[in-house]
Amino acid sequence: MELYDGVPRELSALQKKRTLYQPELPPSLQGTSVRAVFGDTTTAVDMYSSSLIKEAFPLTHGQRLAHFLCEAEALPSLQLIRESSVIRVGVVFCGRQAPGGHNVIWGLHDAIRSHNPDSVLLGFVGGTEGLFAQKTIEITDKVLSAYKNQGGYDLLGRTLDQLRTTKQLMGTWATCEALKLDGLVIIGGVTSNNDAAHLAEFFSKIKCSTKVVGVPVTINGDLKNHFVETNVGFDTVCRVNSQLIGNICLDALSAEKYYYFIRLMGHKSSHIAVECALQTHPNMVFLGEEVETSRPTLQDIIIEISDGVQARAEQGKYHGVILIPEGLVESVPELNALLQEIHSLQNERVTAENISSLLSDKASTLFENLPSFIKKQFLLFPESDNAAQLSQIEMEKLLAHLVDLEMSKRMKEGTYKGKKFSGICHFFGFQTRGALPSQFDCNYAYALGHVCFYILAAGLSGYMAHITNLKNPVNKWKCGAIPITAMMTVNQEFQFPGATAVGKLALHPAKVDLKGKLYLKLKQKASGFLINDLYRNPGPIQFEGPGVDAKPYSLCEELMC
Amino acid sequence: MELYDGVPRELSALQKKRTLYQPELPPSLQGTSVRAVFGDTTTAVDMYSSSLIKEAFPLTHGQRLAHFLCEAEALPSLQLIRESSVIRVGVVFCGRQAPGGHNVIWGLHDAIRSHNPDSVLLGFVGGTEGLFAQKTIEITDKVLSAYKNQGGYDLLGRTLDQLRTTKQLMGTWATCEALKLDGLVIIGGVTSNNDAAHLAEFFSKIKCSTKVVGVPVTINGDLKNHFVETNVGFDTVCRVNSQLIGNICLDALSAEKYYYFIRLMGHKSSHIAVECALQTHPNMVFLGEEVETSRPTLQDIIIEISDGVQARAEQGKYHGVILIPEGLVESVPELNALLQEIHSLQNERVTAENISSLLSDKASTLFENLPSFIKKQFLLFPESDNAAQLSQIEMEKLLAHLVDLEMSKRMKEGTYKGKKFSGICHFFGFQTRGALPSQFDCNYAYALGHVCFYILAAGLSGYMAHITNLKNPVNKWKCGAIPITAMMTVNQEFQFPGATAVGKLALHPAKVDLKGKLYLKLKQKASGFLINDLYRNPGPIQFEGPGVDAKPYSLCEELMC
């Protein structure tokens, strides 16, 4: 069996060393005979969602929670998973790459093979495109050898991220039938797990026997709710970001002449920004969720930053570090309205040159006053999922540019008497996603891979692999499975019972909870960050020695249940 | 004694752990009675330089090489350094921050205090500005505690980098007299060590008894010649860069849809780009030195990249990684000519709006055809040292933009039939300079700090602290001191005897040697990089376990002597 691209990889010394690391497994996954315990039938978080879920998932709604226990933990009367049968499983990477994705496949492979060496695991090459085209490689120990505990999704690659249209569902069915798959494991984030639930319902309806399982793997960390604690990849990406932000903070403090505006990944939610801010203590951080709630104008934000710059200048400080999530541009009401207008016009096939003349008065005035670089970026076509190309919109440059104008104005008016403001901009995105996964992500992903096997072996479909108690050592982790429909809501945010529900039924990305412990901790600490330079540098991820088992703040501080 | 900014730093777990690491010392620095051995009188590398050196440094040229040996290694007849006297030493950070700078101060402090606890080490706060203003803190164990093995220059900070004009020389003299300094240690790169030599000559002339010592600390790695093997900070910065480039390579390979254009630091030389390319195996790398030699036009470079993109597309590959040094813009003849014209006009105080109308025909045509973002960046005022603001000139974006145009043109003409080209740009600079220094940089810097003490104790001035055999373990390192004038040439590049010499006498940044072993190795390997994805990810710097003592390729492969 050849490697995916047929080229022998030259692994660095550290990469090689990492391939030899054997992740820990929770006790419940170590036994030779894991048993499933079923909990209560799941219900939606509110009545309105409940009726919509029943309507959209007539066959798969309300399934029971499942827990996996080892023989020693479980009563012998519990269902013993038919784990010795030969099974055939397919696995596909959906959506953006997250460090640790390879370990899900490895864990799945080890669990499958340890129960029956004749079982088969097929990896789809090139994401959903490979799935539709039945393009597979058989996952073996040899194939895995260079990918164990490695970053990226390059073992299989990925292309388009959708598994949604009738054509796509039919294509998946055809593949599962042709390859005689007992199970299909979808590795991805919010959208992909949503797709997995719909696929399970579709398969149930057409009596396709392939069971569908989702795995929470996304750097955004937004597949989070009262069941799910965190996602594979979030820890690594936040730690690489925090390493770089920590470096930038020391750079700022050493040269004492630049303000660094750093944009982080995070479209619909600002979890990465929160985690990184708690790790590194920048002078300021703006969260999409705060801005959506307090609804400042762009100018309000500029004034806030400029006031901070001025207050620091009065202390003789001409440097600083400011974090924003890439989604901030869509959180500022006037910029979001402008983007929406542009996208509507683009949908009507209006060309870029004509768009500005067709904007509403308000949007047009705003647009004309923006610097030319950002105008061009606003006019980029939306991505496949209809979202703005946020990775290409340099909101950090817009802020730095406008703060520069504001400080120059204050200087001219004589209200600011300090040195000239000097901003430097960074976007930390692509350089973190291919990182070697942290020990936590290695262990979490590998264990989730095992859980996928037990879900399939228990004959469940439409479930997400699930591990809780993650803030504790691996030997305390609890494993199970959650029906994906049980996490669906009709709101963008996760809503507690009783909240008014509007919108589309789906698994929605979780927003940063502005009433949650983690956010309150950030706010409390952040008041000291603005003027004092309390910068902290977590340094590069370590794979040996103390600190190797570090976990995200968000996980340890915030747990909702 | 307060810390520099008076604020208690909250160190991360890893930062704290690093403060506890005790760097190794070479045997010659471990003894209680280090002896100095003097070698031959130094001569310039060529006759022309020699006469200029004698003219510029009538009092300090031609000093002898010094080696430091421990008692066991040395004959008792050798000069015993008067190491028990009380001495007063000042130390200043000059130029851009490099990881490991703090350890030079620490090593110097430990050597000074271990020989006489009454000796005093004063750190100048805020670089040369602090030096002129006599703004100091006394370096003590307590002050150092939070800065041991830490990145940045934030213990003392730095501001302007010059120590050159008569006023600056006089100011330094005044400070040295006022503070009764026996020695002044200047931590910096090429420019700062050059300044140190001139200061030593000046002090000798005016009979100021303060001895001046330089230390080779610069991330650029360009303070390199037949004496000096590498510089403090280069290893760390290359490794952080390589970590990120390695991540980007995996990202490219996972998503298979983007070309990443990555600009690295390196003004006059491309050492960082060479080291990073050897660490990560990108598809293409352009070095300033190659371009200066082969003198392609901008369009030639665009064609070369586009041909690579096209060749890869024919293999079904739509992703790639391309490295450039920030100095590349000045290496492309037509862009350099344009920048020179702009700077001349700026020196004549022509305003930005009027510059384009005053350019020569050729420069004007080029300028008008550049995209607007790069026009603005070309018009930025040069930095203090009269160099273009290369960190602000997004050459990687210019290349990506022009390759995009070229590929679109080929597509329209039907000569390219692949998918649309998609470029993403990065600049890796500021996020590496504040990094926790690698074990190598920690050890190298700490030992150099000790060497500074022995240079001063031996009564030498105008010398640079010097360690060789660095590619071997610390216990094989050889310590000594080189008269700075012995490394001066009249050429930009280091020239071997017999070469024609033109230009200004100075310590010049070393260029990448296009006939050297390291470059030839890169060229040999790089032929396979273009089409095959031989990406390699060295991963984050590790501080424990195997690999902790990794060293730059450049050091191990290239050594000139």
mmCIF file of N, CA, C and O in Angstrom, chain B residues 220-223 234 264-274 287-289 292 325-328 331 509-512:
data_model
loop_
_atom_site.group_PDB
_atom_site.id
_atom_site.type_symbol
_atom_site.label_atom_id
_atom_site.label_comp_id
_atom_site.label_asym_id
_atom_site.label_seq_id
_atom_site.Cartn_x
_atom_site.Cartn_y
_atom_site.Cartn_z
ATOM 1 N N ASN B 220 19.943 37.971 12.221
ATOM 2 C CA ASN B 220 20.235 37.852 10.793
ATOM 3 C C ASN B 220 21.310 36.810 10.480
ATOM 4 O O ASN B 220 21.396 36.326 9.359
ATOM 5 N N GLY B 221 22.137 36.506 11.467
ATOM 6 C CA GLY B 221 23.194 35.524 11.243
ATOM 7 C C GLY B 221 24.229 35.998 10.245
ATOM 8 O O GLY B 221 24.939 35.192 9.653
ATOM 9 N N ASP B 222 24.329 37.320 10.067
ATOM 10 C CA ASP B 222 25.220 37.838 9.021
ATOM 11 C C ASP B 222 26.509 38.419 9.581
ATOM 12 O O ASP B 222 27.312 38.973 8.841
ATOM 13 N N LEU B 223 26.721 38.286 10.884
ATOM 14 C CA LEU B 223 28.009 38.684 11.445
ATOM 15 C C LEU B 223 28.854 37.405 11.434
ATOM 16 O O LEU B 223 29.016 36.729 12.454
ATOM 17 N N PHE B 234 20.182 33.630 15.980
ATOM 18 C CA PHE B 234 19.922 33.094 14.638
ATOM 19 C C PHE B 234 19.260 31.717 14.711
ATOM 20 O O PHE B 234 18.278 31.444 14.015
ATOM 21 N N LEU B 264 10.584 36.280 4.818
ATOM 22 C CA LEU B 264 11.349 36.110 6.050
ATOM 23 C C LEU B 264 12.232 37.321 6.276
ATOM 24 O O LEU B 264 12.521 38.067 5.347
ATOM 25 N N MET B 265 12.702 37.485 7.508
ATOM 26 C CA MET B 265 13.627 38.587 7.779
ATOM 27 C C MET B 265 14.945 38.351 7.050
ATOM 28 O O MET B 265 15.277 37.230 6.688
ATOM 29 N N GLY B 266 15.716 39.409 6.903
ATOM 30 C CA GLY B 266 17.003 39.326 6.216
ATOM 31 C C GLY B 266 17.125 40.436 5.199
ATOM 32 O O GLY B 266 16.610 40.320 4.100
ATOM 33 N N HIS B 267 17.792 41.530 5.585
ATOM 34 C CA HIS B 267 17.906 42.698 4.700
ATOM 35 C C HIS B 267 18.970 42.477 3.637
ATOM 36 O O HIS B 267 18.692 42.295 2.478
ATOM 37 N N LYS B 268 20.205 42.469 4.100
ATOM 38 C CA LYS B 268 21.334 42.471 3.181
ATOM 39 C C LYS B 268 21.756 41.043 2.832
ATOM 40 O O LYS B 268 22.608 40.834 1.980
ATOM 41 N N SER B 269 21.226 40.087 3.562
ATOM 42 C CA SER B 269 21.651 38.707 3.348
ATOM 43 C C SER B 269 20.474 37.776 3.578
ATOM 44 O O SER B 269 19.502 38.144 4.223
ATOM 45 N N SER B 270 20.577 36.573 3.045
ATOM 46 C CA SER B 270 19.447 35.646 3.061
ATOM 47 C C SER B 270 19.759 34.403 3.889
ATOM 48 O O SER B 270 19.272 33.323 3.589
ATOM 49 N N HIS B 271 20.562 34.562 4.937
ATOM 50 C CA HIS B 271 20.931 33.388 5.734
ATOM 51 C C HIS B 271 19.717 32.707 6.348
ATOM 52 O O HIS B 271 19.658 31.481 6.410
ATOM 53 N N ILE B 272 18.754 33.506 6.816
ATOM 54 C CA ILE B 272 17.562 32.920 7.443
ATOM 55 C C ILE B 272 16.798 32.085 6.418
ATOM 56 O O ILE B 272 16.375 30.970 6.698
ATOM 57 N N ALA B 273 16.665 32.632 5.199
ATOM 58 C CA ALA B 273 15.934 31.905 4.153
ATOM 59 C C ALA B 273 16.627 30.585 3.816
ATOM 60 O O ALA B 273 15.969 29.563 3.624
ATOM 61 N N VAL B 274 17.966 30.594 3.762
ATOM 62 C CA VAL B 274 18.709 29.362 3.460
ATOM 63 C C VAL B 274 18.467 28.318 4.555
ATOM 64 O O VAL B 274 18.121 27.168 4.286
ATOM 65 N N LEU B 287 16.785 33.720 -3.158
ATOM 66 C CA LEU B 287 17.731 34.394 -2.276
ATOM 67 C C LEU B 287 18.149 35.719 -2.892
ATOM 68 O O LEU B 287 18.342 35.804 -4.111
ATOM 69 N N GLY B 288 18.315 36.719 -2.055
ATOM 70 C CA GLY B 288 18.786 38.003 -2.533
ATOM 71 C C GLY B 288 20.117 37.866 -3.282
ATOM 72 O O GLY B 288 20.326 38.477 -4.331
ATOM 73 N N GLU B 289 21.001 37.036 -2.753
ATOM 74 C CA GLU B 289 22.344 36.882 -3.331
ATOM 75 C C GLU B 289 22.282 36.286 -4.739
ATOM 76 O O GLU B 289 23.044 36.687 -5.621
ATOM 77 N N GLU B 292 20.966 39.029 -7.004
ATOM 78 C CA GLU B 292 21.994 40.044 -7.256
ATOM 79 C C GLU B 292 23.023 39.556 -8.271
ATOM 80 O O GLU B 292 23.603 40.350 -9.012
ATOM 81 N N PRO B 325 13.432 36.301 1.195
ATOM 82 C CA PRO B 325 13.889 37.183 2.271
ATOM 83 C C PRO B 325 13.350 38.596 2.030
ATOM 84 O O PRO B 325 13.058 38.960 0.881
ATOM 85 N N GLU B 326 13.198 39.373 3.102
ATOM 86 C CA GLU B 326 12.620 40.709 2.913
ATOM 87 C C GLU B 326 13.520 41.598 2.065
ATOM 88 O O GLU B 326 13.053 42.524 1.415
ATOM 89 N N GLY B 327 14.825 41.265 2.017
ATOM 90 C CA GLY B 327 15.746 42.058 1.215
ATOM 91 C C GLY B 327 15.614 41.835 -0.282
ATOM 92 O O GLY B 327 16.233 42.554 -1.077
ATOM 93 N N LEU B 328 14.792 40.851 -0.694
ATOM 94 C CA LEU B 328 14.701 40.530 -2.124
ATOM 95 C C LEU B 328 14.345 41.753 -2.966
ATOM 96 O O LEU B 328 14.865 41.936 -4.064
ATOM 97 N N SER B 331 17.197 43.473 -4.107
ATOM 98 C CA SER B 331 18.110 42.694 -4.944
ATOM 99 C C SER B 331 17.696 42.708 -6.409
ATOM 100 O O SER B 331 18.532 42.528 -7.287
ATOM 101 N N PRO B 509 28.012 43.022 6.617
ATOM 102 C CA PRO B 509 27.219 41.798 6.758
ATOM 103 C C PRO B 509 27.681 40.765 5.734
ATOM 104 O O PRO B 509 27.904 41.105 4.570
ATOM 105 N N ALA B 510 27.847 39.530 6.168
ATOM 106 C CA ALA B 510 28.253 38.467 5.239
ATOM 107 C C ALA B 510 27.069 38.084 4.378
ATOM 108 O O ALA B 510 25.944 37.974 4.861
ATOM 109 N N LYS B 511 27.321 37.927 3.108
ATOM 110 C CA LYS B 511 26.291 37.433 2.188
ATOM 111 C C LYS B 511 26.302 35.912 2.221
ATOM 112 O O LYS B 511 27.293 35.305 2.625
ATOM 113 N N VAL B 512 25.234 35.309 1.731
ATOM 114 C CA VAL B 512 25.247 33.863 1.521
ATOM 115 C C VAL B 512 26.290 33.580 0.438
ATOM 116 O O VAL B 512 26.278 34.210 -0.626
#
